[in-house]
XYZ file of C-alpha atoms in Angstrom:
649
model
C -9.962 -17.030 -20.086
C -13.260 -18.084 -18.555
C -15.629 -18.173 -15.733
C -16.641 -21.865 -14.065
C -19.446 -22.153 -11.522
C -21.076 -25.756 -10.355
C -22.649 -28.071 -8.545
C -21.500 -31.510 -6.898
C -23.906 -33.173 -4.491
C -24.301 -36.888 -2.632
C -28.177 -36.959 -3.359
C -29.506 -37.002 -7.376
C -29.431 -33.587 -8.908
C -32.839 -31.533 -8.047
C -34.231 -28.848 -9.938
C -33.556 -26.490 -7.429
C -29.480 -27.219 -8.739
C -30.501 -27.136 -12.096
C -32.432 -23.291 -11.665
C -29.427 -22.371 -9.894
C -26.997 -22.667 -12.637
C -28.251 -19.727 -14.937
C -27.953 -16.837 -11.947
C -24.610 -18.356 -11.183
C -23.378 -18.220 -14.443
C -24.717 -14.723 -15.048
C -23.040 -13.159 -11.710
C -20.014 -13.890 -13.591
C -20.879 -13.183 -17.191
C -18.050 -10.587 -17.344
C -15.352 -13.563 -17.064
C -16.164 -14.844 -20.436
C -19.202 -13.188 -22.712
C -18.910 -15.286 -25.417
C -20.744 -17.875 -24.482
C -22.135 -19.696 -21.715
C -22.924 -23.540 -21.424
C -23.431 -25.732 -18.579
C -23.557 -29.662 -18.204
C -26.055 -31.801 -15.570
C -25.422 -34.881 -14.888
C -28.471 -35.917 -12.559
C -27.685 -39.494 -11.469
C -24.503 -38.399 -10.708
C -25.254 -35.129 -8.825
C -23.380 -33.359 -11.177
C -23.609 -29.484 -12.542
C -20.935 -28.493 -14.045
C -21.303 -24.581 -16.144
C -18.861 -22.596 -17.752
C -18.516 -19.164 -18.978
C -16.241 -18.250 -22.350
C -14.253 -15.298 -22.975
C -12.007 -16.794 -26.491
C -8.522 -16.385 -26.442
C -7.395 -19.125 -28.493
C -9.676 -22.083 -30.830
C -12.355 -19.349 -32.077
C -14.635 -22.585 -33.610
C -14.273 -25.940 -31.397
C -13.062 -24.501 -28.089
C -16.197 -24.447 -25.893
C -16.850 -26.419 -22.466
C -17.451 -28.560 -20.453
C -14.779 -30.660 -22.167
C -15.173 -34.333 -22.894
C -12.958 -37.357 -22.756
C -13.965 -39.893 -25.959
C -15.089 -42.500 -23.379
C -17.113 -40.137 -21.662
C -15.767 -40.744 -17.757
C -14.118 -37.526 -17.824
C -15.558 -34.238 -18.058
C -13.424 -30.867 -17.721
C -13.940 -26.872 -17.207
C -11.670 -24.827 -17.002
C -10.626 -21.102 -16.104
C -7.042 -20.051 -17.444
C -4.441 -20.895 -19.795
C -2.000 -23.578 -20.228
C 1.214 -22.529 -22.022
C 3.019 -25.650 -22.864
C 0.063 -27.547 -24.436
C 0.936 -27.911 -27.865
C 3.649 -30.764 -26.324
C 1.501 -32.724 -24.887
C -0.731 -32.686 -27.547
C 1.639 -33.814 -29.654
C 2.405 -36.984 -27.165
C -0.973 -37.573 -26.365
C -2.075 -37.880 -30.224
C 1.053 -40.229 -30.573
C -0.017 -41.749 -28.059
C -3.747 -42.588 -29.724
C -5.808 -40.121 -28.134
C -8.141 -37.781 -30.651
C -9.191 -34.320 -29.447
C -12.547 -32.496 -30.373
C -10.493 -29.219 -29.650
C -7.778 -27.182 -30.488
C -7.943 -25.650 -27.134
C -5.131 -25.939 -24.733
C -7.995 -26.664 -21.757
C -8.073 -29.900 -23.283
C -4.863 -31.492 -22.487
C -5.986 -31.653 -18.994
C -7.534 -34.663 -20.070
C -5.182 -36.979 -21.560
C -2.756 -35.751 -19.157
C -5.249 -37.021 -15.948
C -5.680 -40.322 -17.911
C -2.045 -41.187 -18.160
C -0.774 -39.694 -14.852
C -3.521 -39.656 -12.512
C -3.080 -36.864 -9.819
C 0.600 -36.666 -10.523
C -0.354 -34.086 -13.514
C -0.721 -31.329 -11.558
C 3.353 -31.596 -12.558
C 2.986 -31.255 -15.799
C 0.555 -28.350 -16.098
C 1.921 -24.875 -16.694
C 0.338 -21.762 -16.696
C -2.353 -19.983 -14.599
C -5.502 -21.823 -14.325
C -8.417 -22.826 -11.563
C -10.791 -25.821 -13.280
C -12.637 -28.733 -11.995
C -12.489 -32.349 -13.373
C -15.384 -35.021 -12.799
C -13.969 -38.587 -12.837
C -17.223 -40.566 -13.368
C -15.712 -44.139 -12.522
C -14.665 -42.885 -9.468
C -17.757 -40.698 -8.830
C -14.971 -37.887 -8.031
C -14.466 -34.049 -8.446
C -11.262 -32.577 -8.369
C -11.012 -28.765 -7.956
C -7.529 -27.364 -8.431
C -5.810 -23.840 -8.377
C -2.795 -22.722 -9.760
C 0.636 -22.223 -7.922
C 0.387 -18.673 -6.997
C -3.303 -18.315 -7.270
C -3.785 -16.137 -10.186
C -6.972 -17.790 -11.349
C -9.532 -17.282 -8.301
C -11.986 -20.202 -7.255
C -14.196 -20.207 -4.308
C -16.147 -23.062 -2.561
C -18.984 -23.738 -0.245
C -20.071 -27.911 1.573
C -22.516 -28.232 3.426
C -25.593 -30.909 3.878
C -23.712 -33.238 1.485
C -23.500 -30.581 -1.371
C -20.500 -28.302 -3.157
C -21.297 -25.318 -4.955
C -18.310 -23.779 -6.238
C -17.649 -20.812 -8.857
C -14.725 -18.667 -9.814
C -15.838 -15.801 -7.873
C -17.278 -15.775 -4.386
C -20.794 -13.973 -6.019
C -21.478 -16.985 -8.075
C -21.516 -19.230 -4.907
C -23.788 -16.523 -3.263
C -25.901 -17.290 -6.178
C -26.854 -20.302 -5.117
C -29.701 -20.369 -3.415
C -28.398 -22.935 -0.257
C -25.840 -20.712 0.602
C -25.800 -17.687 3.191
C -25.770 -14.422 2.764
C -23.466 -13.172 5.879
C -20.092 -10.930 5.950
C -17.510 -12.910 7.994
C -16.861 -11.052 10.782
C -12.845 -12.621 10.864
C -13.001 -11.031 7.622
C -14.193 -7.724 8.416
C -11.179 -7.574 11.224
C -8.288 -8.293 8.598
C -9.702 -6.780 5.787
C -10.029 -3.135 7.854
C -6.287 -4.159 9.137
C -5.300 -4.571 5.625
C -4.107 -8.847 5.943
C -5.402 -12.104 4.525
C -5.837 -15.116 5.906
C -4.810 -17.609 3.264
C -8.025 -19.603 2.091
C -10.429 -17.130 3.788
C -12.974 -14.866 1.322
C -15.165 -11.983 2.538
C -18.241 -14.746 3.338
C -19.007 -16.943 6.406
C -18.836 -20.581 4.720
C -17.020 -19.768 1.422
C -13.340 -20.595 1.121
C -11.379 -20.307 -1.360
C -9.111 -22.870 -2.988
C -5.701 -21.963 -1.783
C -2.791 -21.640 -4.356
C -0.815 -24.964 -5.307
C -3.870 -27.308 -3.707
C -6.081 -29.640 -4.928
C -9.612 -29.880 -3.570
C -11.306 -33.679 -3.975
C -14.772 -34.776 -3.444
C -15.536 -38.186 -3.900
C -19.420 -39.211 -3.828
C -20.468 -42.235 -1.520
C -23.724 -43.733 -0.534
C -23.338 -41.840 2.875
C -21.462 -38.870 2.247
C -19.253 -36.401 0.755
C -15.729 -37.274 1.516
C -13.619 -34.262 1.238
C -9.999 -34.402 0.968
C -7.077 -31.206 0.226
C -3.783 -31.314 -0.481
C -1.053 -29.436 -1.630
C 1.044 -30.385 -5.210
C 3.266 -27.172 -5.050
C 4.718 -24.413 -2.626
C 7.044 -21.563 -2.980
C 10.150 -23.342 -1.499
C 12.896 -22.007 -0.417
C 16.034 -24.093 0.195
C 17.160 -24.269 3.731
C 20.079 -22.124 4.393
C 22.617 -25.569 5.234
C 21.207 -26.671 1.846
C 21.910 -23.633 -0.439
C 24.413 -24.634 -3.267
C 27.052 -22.259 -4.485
C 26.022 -19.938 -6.906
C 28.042 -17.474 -9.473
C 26.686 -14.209 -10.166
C 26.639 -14.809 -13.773
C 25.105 -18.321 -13.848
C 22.472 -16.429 -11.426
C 22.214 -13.553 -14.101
C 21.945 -15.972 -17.160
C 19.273 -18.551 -15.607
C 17.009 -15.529 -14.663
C 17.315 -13.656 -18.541
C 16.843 -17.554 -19.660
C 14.000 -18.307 -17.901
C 12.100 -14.749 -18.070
C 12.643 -14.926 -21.620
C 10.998 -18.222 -22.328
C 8.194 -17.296 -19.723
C 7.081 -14.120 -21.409
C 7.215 -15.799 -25.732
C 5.260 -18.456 -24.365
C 2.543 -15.887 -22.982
C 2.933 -14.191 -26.360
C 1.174 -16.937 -28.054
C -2.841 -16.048 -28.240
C -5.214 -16.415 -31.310
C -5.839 -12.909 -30.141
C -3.091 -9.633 -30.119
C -1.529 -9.640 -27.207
C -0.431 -6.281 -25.410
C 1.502 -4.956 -22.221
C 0.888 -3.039 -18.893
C 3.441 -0.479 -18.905
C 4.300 1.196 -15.652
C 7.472 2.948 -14.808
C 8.957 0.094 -12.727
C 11.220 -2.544 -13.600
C 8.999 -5.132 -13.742
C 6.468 -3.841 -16.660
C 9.176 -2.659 -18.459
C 11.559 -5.216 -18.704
C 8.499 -7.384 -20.011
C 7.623 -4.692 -22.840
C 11.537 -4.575 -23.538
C 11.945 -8.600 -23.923
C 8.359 -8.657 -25.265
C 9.562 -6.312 -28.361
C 12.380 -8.281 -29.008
C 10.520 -11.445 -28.845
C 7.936 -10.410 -31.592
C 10.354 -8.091 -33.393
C 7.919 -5.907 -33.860
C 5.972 -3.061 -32.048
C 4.071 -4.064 -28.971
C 0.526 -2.473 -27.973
C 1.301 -0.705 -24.232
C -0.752 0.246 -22.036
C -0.055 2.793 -18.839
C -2.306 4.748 -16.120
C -0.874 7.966 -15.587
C -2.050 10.080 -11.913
C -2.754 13.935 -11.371
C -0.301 14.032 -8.692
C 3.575 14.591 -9.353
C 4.532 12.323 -6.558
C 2.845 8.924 -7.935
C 2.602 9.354 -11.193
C 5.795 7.247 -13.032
C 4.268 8.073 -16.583
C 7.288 10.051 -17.676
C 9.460 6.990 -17.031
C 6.925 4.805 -19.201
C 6.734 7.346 -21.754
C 10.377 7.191 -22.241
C 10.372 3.075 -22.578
C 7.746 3.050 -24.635
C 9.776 5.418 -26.844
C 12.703 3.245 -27.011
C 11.102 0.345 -27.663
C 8.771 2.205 -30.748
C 5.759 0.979 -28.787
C 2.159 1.777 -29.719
C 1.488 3.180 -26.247
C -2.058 4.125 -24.793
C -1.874 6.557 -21.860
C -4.290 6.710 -19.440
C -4.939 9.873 -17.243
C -6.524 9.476 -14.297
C -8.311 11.907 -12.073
C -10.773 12.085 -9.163
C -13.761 12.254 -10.927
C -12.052 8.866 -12.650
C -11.199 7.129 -9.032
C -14.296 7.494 -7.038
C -18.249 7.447 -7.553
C -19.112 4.411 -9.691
C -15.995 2.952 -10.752
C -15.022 3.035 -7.057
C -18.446 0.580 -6.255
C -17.903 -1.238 -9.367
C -14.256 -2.310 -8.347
C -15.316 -3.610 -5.126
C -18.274 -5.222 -6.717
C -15.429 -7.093 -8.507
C -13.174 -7.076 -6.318
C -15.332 -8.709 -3.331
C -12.988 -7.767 -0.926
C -11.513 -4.154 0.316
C -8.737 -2.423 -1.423
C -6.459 0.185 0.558
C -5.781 2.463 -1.861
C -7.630 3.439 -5.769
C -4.947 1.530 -7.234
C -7.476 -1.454 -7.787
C -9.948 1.355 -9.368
C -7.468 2.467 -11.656
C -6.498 -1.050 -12.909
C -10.099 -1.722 -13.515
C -10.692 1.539 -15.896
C -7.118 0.476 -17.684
C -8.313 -2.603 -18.393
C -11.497 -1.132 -19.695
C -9.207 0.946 -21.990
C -7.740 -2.329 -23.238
C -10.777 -3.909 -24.316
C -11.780 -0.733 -26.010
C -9.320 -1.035 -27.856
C -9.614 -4.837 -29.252
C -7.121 -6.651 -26.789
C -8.160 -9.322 -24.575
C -4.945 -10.194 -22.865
C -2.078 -8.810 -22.033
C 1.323 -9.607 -20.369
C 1.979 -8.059 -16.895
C 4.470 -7.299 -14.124
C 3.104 -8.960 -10.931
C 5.195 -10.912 -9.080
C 8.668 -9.359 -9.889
C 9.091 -8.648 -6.279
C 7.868 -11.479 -4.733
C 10.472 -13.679 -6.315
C 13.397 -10.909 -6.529
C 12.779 -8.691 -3.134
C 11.221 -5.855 -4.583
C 9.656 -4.356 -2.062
C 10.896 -2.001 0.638
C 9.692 -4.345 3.515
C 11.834 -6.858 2.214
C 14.908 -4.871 2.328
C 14.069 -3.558 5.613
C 13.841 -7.446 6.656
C 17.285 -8.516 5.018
C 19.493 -5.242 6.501
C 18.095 -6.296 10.110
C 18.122 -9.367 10.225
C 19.741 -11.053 7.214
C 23.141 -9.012 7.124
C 24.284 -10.283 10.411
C 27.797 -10.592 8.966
C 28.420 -6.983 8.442
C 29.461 -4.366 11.055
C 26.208 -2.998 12.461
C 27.652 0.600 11.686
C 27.143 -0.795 7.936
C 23.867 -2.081 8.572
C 22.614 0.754 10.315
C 23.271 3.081 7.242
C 21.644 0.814 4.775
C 18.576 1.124 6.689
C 18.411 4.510 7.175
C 19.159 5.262 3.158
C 15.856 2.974 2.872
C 13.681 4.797 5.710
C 14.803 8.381 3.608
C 13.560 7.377 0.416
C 10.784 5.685 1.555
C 9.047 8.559 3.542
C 6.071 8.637 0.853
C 4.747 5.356 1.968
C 4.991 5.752 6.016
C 1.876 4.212 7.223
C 1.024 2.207 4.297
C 3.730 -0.045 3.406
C 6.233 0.676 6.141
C 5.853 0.731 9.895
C 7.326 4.111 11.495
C 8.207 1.710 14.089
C 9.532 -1.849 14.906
C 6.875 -4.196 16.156
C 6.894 -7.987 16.683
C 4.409 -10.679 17.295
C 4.848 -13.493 19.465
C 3.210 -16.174 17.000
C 5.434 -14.574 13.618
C 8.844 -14.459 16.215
C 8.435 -18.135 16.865
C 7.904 -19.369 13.285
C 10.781 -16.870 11.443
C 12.708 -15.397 14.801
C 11.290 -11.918 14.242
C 8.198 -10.135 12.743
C 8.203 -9.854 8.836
C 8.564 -5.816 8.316
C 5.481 -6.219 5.576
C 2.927 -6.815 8.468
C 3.968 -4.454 10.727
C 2.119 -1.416 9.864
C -1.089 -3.443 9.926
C -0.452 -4.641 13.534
C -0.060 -0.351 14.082
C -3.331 -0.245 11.888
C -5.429 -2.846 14.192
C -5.120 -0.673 16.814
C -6.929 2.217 15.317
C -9.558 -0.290 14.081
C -10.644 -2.165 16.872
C -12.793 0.271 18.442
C -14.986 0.561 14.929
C -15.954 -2.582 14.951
C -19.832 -3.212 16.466
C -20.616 -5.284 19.526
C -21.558 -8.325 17.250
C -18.785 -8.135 15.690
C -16.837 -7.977 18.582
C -18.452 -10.786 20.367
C -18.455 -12.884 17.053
C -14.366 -12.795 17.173
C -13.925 -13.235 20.655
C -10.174 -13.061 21.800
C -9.121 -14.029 18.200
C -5.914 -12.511 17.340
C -5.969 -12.058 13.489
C -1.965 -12.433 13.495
C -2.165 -15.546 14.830
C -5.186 -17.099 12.459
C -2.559 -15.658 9.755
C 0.546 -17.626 11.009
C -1.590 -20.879 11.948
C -2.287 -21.505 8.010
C 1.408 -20.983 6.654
C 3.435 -24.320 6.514
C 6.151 -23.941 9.111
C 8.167 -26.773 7.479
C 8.790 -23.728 4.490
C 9.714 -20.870 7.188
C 12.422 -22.455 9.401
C 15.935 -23.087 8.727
C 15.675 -20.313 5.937
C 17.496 -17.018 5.179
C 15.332 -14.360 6.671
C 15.245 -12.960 3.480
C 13.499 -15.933 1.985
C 10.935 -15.800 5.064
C 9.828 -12.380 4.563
C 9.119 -13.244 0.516
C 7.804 -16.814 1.677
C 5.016 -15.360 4.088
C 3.713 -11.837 2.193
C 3.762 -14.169 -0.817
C 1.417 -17.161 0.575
C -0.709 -13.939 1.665
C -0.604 -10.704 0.332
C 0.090 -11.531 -3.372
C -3.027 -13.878 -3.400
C -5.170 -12.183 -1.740
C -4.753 -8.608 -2.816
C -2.374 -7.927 -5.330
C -3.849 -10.177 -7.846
C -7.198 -9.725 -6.764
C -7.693 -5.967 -6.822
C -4.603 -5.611 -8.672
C -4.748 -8.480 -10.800
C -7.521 -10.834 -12.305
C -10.587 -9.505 -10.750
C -10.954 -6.042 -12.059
C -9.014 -7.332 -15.517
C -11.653 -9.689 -15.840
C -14.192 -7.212 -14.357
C -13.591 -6.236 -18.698
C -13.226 -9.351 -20.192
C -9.207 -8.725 -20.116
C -6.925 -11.892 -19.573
C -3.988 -10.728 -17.675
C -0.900 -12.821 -17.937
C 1.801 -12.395 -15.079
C 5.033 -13.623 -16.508
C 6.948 -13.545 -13.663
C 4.517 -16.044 -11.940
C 5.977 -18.968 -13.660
C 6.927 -21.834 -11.903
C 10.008 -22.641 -13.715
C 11.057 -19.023 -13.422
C 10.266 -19.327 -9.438
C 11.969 -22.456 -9.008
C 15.347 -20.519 -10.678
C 14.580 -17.723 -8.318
C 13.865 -19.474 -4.798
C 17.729 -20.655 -5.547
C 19.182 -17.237 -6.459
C 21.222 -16.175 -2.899
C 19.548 -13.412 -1.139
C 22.956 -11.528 -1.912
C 22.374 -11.393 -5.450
C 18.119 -9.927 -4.784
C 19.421 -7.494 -2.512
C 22.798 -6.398 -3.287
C 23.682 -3.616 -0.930
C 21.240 -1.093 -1.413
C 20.098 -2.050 -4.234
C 16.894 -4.797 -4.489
C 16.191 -7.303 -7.470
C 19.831 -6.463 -8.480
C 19.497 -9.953 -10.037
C 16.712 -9.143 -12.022
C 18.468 -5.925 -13.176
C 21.817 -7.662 -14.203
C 19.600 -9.899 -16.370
C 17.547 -7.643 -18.393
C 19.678 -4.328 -18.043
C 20.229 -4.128 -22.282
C 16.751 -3.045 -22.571
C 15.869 -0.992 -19.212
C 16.291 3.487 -19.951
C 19.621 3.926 -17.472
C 17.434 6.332 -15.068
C 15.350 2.759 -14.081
C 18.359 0.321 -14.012
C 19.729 2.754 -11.535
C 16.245 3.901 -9.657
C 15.149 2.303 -6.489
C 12.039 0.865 -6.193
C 8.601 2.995 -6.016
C 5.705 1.691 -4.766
C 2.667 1.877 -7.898
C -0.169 3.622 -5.979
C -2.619 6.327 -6.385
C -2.653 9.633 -4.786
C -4.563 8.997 -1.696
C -7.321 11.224 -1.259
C -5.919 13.669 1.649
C -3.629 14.756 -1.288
C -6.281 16.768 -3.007
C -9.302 18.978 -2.531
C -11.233 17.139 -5.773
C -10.682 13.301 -4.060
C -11.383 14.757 -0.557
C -14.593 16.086 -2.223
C -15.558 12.856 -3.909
C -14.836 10.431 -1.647
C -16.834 12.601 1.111
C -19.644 11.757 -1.750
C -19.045 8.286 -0.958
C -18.938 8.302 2.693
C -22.336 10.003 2.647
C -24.215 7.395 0.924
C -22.616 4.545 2.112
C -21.305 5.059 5.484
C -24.061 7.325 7.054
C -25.366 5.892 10.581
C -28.621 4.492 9.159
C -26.281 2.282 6.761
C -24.181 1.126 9.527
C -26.633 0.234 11.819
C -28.145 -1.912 8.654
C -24.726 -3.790 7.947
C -24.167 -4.259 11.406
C -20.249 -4.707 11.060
C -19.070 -1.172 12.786
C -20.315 0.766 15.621
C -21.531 4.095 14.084
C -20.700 6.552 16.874
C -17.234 5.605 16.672
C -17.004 5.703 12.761
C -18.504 9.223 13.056
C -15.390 10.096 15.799
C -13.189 8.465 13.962
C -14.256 10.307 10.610
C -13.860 13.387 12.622
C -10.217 12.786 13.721
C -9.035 12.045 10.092
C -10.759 15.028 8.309
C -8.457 17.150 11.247
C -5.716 15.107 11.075
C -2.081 17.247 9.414
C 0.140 13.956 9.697
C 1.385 12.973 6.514
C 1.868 9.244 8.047
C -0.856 8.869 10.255
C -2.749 10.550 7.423
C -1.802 7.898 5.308
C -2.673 5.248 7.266
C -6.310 6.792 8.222
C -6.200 6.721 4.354
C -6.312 3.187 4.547
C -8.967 2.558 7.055
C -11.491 5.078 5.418
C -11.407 2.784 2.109
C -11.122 -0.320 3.517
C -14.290 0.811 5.859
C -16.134 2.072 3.163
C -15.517 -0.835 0.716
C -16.532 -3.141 3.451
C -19.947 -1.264 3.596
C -20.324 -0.971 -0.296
C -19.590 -4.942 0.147
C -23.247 -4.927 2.439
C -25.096 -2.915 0.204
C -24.342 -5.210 -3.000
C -23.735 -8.559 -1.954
C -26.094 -8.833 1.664
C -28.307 -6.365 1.360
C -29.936 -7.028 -2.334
């Protein structure tokens, strides 16, 4: 796992390029402190830089890469898992490697197949390939986006890096807080492709970025090699419950030995969900031998699913670290730190508490680990989902059936009111056209937008016009994936081409695991593995009150009965209305970064109405609107910590 950071440009590389290359690399040191290189190419406009964190070829393995003939020149962010195969063809084939790293099949691979081997590349990854004979760089991002990479053109000139603060290095590009950004982010959606900054996008998942060089210009071209697809419901083909069963255990199974395979140990997350522990479970058996676990544990009853860990961990005679996190722990400087890292807002100390586990995990001499993420985008995991599929995907049944479903889901769901479920039913006009009704997942951010609007300053205000953030979020999905499919498969299509990217393995996924040099590895995130699952029938991923019953079926021999049989339970942290200690140190927070002199200074909120609003949540007694002002308060306050270290330096 690395860091990459670069510059492409029409006109011969300056020195102003060349001194930018050091504070770019350095703003993203964390990704790989091994070592850092970096490769010019002046005739060519070329800078291409790479940070190393060493997972697997300890002595040959650093980059850029090089092709023999010297046309091609590679680096790369991520791992590919099926390399050793086509190394083995490509050295049959006559090619000689200078590595034993599995970066380096790109190489052969783009020689023999051109663009086409994007197909033949598994894994996560985000890299960049310079094709000198056709004065060309290719930027490209894995399927669901695990790797991060971020871009900036203008004047004839890329700068890219694999996090936004490396672009910001460079010296040609602004410093300036998109004001779209500031809208979604306080509503708690992203816009696929958008980051935090005015003019730096990133790389969307499953795309390819190219830049060819001509005498004139820059000619920019993007296109997609992958998307979650769904079948269309005509087109669905019959399915058994057991093939279903068997081609999920096959396909989970192969996903999570070929993660296993590191130079380094490789460890687990372990929550007490499904997901995390079916990995540990098949993980153990895999390696036949104890597995290094690692789980955060809360000071509040009510999120805390340590016991349920505890008692996996047992089962499976894991060496298991536990993690026990309090207030003091969630807030103050591991709070700024994680949106430092983060570069976006978080709703809830979730993200905080993933950065200080992954902390643990390199204190303790692992680099990677396997993880759970993505379990319920490709099985219908989450309670939105469900909500989705008993309203509008059970048309079959008697609505007297239906009915009760839902209201067994809105009962054991009352914990997350306001954050994850909308008390009640809205719809959009833009998400009704493209899937026939609003996807339950954005609904209590359309209630949230409402309480945010009047924060927002008069710049910002004027700077978004009359834009309507759920339509700029329904303009970039591909309606050609939406229609004609099971409203099940919409509601995992769209939170998957938007949540799961954006947040989930952002602030819950690479960025504050790299934040500690950790290489997270999401099994479920295989392609193969989504390609089985797309096909599974919504029946079998919500069987009548029970969601990912697939996924259970298939790996039920090593789940503890009490989580085969428990519904799902959202992982968060204890908000801070829940105690007196988090109440106290956020308030510390608030203080220094949201006081009316650091307001006016960002310029993104109105302070008179933050200090009302601040006022109405510290009186508020609602356990749901509570929970929702929850969300605003962090997602306000990270946006201002986001001024202070990225704008205001």
């Amino acid at each position: 796992m690395c860091g990459i950071a670069g510059v492409f440009t029409r006109q011969r590389l300056d020195s102003r390029h060349e001194r930018a290359i050091g504070p770019m690399l350095e703003q993203i040191r964390h990704r790989g402190p091994d070592s850092q290189k970096h490769y010019a190419d002046a005739e060519n406009g070329l800078l291409m830089g790479h940070t190393r964190l060493i997972i697997n070829d300890f002595a040959t393995g650093e980059q850029p890469l090089f092709e023999e003939q010297g046309d091609l020149v590679l680096t790369v962010n991520g791992e590919f898992y099926d390399f050793k195969k086509h190394r083995s063809r490509a050295m049959a084939e006559g090619h000689r490697f200078a590595t034993k790293s599995d970066s380096e099949v790109v190489l052969p691979l783009y020689r023999k197949h051109g663009l086409a081997f994007t197909e033949h590349l598994r894994g996560e990854f985000a890299f960049t390939l310079f094709d000198r004979k056709k004065q060309e760089l290719i930027l490209v991002r894995d399927r669901f986006g695990i790797r991060p990479l971020f871009f900036h053109l203008s004047n004839d000139t890329l700068v890219y890096g694999s996090e936004a603060k490396a672009v910001l290095a460079h010296p040609d590009v602004p410093r300036q807080i998109d004001p779209k950004a500031v809208m979604h982010q306080m509503m708690q959606t992203t816009v696929p492709g958008m980051s935090s900054f005015v003019g730096i996008r990133a790389l969307e998942p499953g795309r390819m970025l190219r830049v060819r060089r001509t005498a004139d210009r820059l000619e920019v071209s993007e296109h997609s090699y992958w998307d979650y697809e769904f079948p269309e419901m005509e087109a669905r083909e019959p399915m058994s419950e057991e093939a279903a069963i068997e081609q999920v255990r096959e396909k989970l199974i192969e996903s999570i030995v070929l993660r296993l395979e590191a130079d380094v140990p490789v460890g687990c997350y372990l929550s007490g969900g499904i997901d995390s522990c079916c990995i540990l479970g098949l993980a153990s058996g895999a390696m036949q031998s104890p597995v290094k676990a690692f789980t955060i544990s809360f000071d509040h009853d009510s999120y805390d699913e340590s016991a349920i860990a505890v008692e996996m961990a047992q089962s499976m005679q894991a060496d298991h670290e536990m993690i026990r996190l309090q207030a003091d722990d969630l807030y103050g400087d591991n709070y700024v730190n994680t949106v430092f890292h983060a570069e976006r807002s978080f709703y809830n100390t979730l993200g905080v508490a993933k950065n200080l586990m992954s902390r643990r995990v390199w204190q303790c001499d692992y680099r990677t680990v396997i993880t759970g993420e993505g379990a319920d985008e490709l099985f219908a995991g989450y309670p939105a989902l469900k909500r989705d599929h008993f309203l509008h995907g059970l048309k079959h049944l008697p609505e007297k059936e239906r009915q009760l479903l839902h209201a067994q889901l809105e009962k054991s769901n009352q914990l997350f009111k306001g954050a994850i479920l909308a008390e009640d039913q809205l719809s959009h006009p833009a998400f009704d056209d493209i899937c026939g009704f609003t996807p339950s997942w954005i609904q209590p951010w359309m209630a949230t937008l409402e309480l945010i609007k009047p924060l927002l300053s008069a710049d910002v205000k004027a700077a978004l016009g009359s834009y309507d953030p759920i339509e700029g979020i329904v303009e970039k999905l591909d309606a050609g994936m939406i229609r004609g499919r099971h409203p099940l498969d919409m509601a995992q299509y769209t939170w998957s081409k938007t949540q799961l990217e954006g947040q989930i393995l952002n602030w819950g996924g690479d960025r504050v695991d790299m934040a500690n040099s950790m290489e997270s590895r999401p099994a479920f995130l295989d392609h193969h593995l989504a390609q089985v699952a797309t096909r599974i029938p919504p029946e079998y991923r919500i069987k009548g009150n029970t969601e990912k019953w697939v996924l259970r079926e298939a790996v039920k021999g090593v789940l503890p009965e009490v989580l085969y049989k428990r519904e799902k339970f959202a992982f968060m942290a204890p908000p801070a209305h829940t105690d007196p200690s988090k109440k106290r140190r956020l308030q510390e927070l608030l203080d220094t970064y949201v006081n009316e002199s650091r307001i006016r200074t960002a310029g993104l909120f109105d302070p008179v109405a933050v200090k009302h609003f601040l006022e109405a949540y510290h009186a508020d007694q609602d356990p749901v609107s509570l929970t929702r002002k929850d969300t605003v308060v962090n997602h306000l306050l990270c946006l201002q910590i986001m001024d202070s270290l990225f704008i205001q330096r």
